[in-house]
Short mmCIF file of C-alpha atoms in Angstrom, two decimals:
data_model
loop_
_atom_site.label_atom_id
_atom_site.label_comp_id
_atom_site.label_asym_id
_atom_site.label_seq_id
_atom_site.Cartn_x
_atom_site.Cartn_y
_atom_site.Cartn_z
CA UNK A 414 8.90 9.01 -3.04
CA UNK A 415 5.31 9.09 -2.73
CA UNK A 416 3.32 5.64 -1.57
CA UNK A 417 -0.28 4.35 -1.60
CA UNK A 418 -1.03 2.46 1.78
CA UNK A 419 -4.01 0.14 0.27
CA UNK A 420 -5.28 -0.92 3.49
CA UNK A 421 -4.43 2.06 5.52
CA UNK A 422 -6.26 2.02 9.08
CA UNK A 423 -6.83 4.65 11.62
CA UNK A 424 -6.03 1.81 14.03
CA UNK A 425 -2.70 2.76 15.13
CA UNK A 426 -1.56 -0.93 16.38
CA UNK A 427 -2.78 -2.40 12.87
CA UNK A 428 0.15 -2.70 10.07
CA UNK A 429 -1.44 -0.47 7.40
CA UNK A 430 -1.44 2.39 10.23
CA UNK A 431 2.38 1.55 11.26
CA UNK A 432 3.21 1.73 7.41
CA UNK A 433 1.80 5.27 6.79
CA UNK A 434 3.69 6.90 9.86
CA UNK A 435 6.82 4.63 9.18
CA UNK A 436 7.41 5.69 5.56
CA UNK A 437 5.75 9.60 6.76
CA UNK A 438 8.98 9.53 8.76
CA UNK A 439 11.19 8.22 6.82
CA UNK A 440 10.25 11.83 4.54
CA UNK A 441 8.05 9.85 1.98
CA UNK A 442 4.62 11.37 0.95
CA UNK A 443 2.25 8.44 2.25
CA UNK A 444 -1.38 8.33 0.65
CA UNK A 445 -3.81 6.38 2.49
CA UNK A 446 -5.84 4.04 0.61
CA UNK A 447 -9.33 2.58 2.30
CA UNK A 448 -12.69 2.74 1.10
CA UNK A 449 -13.91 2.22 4.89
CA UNK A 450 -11.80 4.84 6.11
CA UNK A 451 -12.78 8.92 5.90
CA UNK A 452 -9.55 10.19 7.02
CA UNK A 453 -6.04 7.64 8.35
CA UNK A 454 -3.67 9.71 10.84
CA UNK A 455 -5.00 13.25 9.55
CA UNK A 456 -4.91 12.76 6.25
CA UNK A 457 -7.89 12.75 3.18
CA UNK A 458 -8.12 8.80 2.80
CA UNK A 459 -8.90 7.43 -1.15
CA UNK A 460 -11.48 4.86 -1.87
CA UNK A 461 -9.36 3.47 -4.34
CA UNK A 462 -5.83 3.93 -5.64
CA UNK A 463 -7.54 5.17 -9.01
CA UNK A 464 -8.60 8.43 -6.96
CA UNK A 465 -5.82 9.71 -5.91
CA UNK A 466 -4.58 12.93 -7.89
CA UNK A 467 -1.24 12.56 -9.12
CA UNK A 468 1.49 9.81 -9.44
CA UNK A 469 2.13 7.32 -7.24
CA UNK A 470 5.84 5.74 -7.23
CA UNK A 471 4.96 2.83 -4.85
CA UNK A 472 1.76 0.95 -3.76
CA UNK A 473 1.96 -1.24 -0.22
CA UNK A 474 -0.48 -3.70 0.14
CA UNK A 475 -2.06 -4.53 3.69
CA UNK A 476 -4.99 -5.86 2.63
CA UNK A 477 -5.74 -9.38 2.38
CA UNK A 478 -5.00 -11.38 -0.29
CA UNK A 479 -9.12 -11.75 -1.64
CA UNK A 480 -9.00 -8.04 -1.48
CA UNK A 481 -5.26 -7.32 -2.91
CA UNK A 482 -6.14 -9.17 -6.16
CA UNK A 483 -9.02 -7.12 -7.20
CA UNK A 484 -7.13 -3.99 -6.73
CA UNK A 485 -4.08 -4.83 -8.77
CA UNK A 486 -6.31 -3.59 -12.24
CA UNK A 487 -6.17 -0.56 -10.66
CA UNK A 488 -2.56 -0.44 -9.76
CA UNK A 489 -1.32 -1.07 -13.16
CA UNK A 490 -3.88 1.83 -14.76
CA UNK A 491 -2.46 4.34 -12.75
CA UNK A 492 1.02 3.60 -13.44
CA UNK A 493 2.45 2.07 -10.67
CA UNK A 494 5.30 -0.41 -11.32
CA UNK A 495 6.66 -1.57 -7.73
CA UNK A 496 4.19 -3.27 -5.19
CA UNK A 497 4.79 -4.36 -2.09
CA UNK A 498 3.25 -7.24 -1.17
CA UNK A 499 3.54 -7.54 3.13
CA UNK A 500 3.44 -10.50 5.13
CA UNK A 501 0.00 -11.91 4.92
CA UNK A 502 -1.12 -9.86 1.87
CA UNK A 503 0.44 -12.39 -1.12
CA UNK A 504 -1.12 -15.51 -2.79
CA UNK A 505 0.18 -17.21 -5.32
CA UNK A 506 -3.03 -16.35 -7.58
CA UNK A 507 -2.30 -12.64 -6.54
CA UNK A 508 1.09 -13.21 -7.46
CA UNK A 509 0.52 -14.55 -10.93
CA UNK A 510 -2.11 -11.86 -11.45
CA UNK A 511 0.34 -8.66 -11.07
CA UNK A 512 3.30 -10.76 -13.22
CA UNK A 513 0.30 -10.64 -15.94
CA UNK A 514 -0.05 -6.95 -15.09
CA UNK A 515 3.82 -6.51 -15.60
CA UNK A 516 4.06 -4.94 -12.24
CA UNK A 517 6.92 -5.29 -10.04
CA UNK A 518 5.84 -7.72 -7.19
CA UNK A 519 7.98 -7.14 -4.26
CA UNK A 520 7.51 -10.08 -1.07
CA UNK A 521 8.69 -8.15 1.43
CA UNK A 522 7.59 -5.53 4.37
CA UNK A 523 7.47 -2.29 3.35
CA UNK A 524 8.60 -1.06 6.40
CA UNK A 525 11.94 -2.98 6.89
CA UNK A 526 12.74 -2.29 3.19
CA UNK A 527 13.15 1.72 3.97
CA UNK A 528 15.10 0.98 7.16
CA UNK A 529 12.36 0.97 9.48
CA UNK A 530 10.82 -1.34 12.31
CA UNK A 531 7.46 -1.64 12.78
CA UNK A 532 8.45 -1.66 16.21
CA UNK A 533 8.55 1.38 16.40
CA UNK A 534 5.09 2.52 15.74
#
């Protein structure tokens, strides 16, 4: 399985940090995803989802919801169907906007989902 963290931090206590080294560990290929960030945990971070090479099975959003909505376009051009949407990420406009997009809005945290606790991180 191979995940975009949108919102991916190289703050280790923040949840888009916790996210990339929970589903790393769980022996899925994590992308970071963070047009502030130059490199998340060691690895090349994106500007946008659209950059990465490749396909992307899954994209987690830890971003907030003002920022989530303008990056669902970009979601559904590269292909990605399931999207998690994490506690604090969702609106209902955001919501409605990737239904319109046909993508597959998940409510849920990413990291409980694969068996995880983000206590652990």
């Amino acid at each position: 399985m191979r995940v975009a963290v949108i919102g991916a931090s190289s703050h280790q206590e923040k949840f888009g940090n916790k996210a990339l080294r929970s589903h790393e560990a769980m022996g899925h290929e994590a992308v970071p995803v963070n047009p502030n960030e130059q490199e998340v945990e060691g690895k090349k971070t994106y500007a946008s989802i659209k950059d990465v090479p490749g396909d992307i099975d899954r994209a987690l959003l830890y971003v907030p919801p003002s920022v989530g909505i303008k990056v669902l376009d970009d979601i559904a051009e590269k292909g990605v169907r399931d999207v998690y949407v994490n506690p604090g990420a969702g609106s209902p406009e955001l919501l409605e906007r990737g239904r319109e997009l046909r993508l597959n809005m998940i409510e849920a945290c990413s990291i409980i989902a694969i068996g995880d606790t983000p206590t652990r991180y």
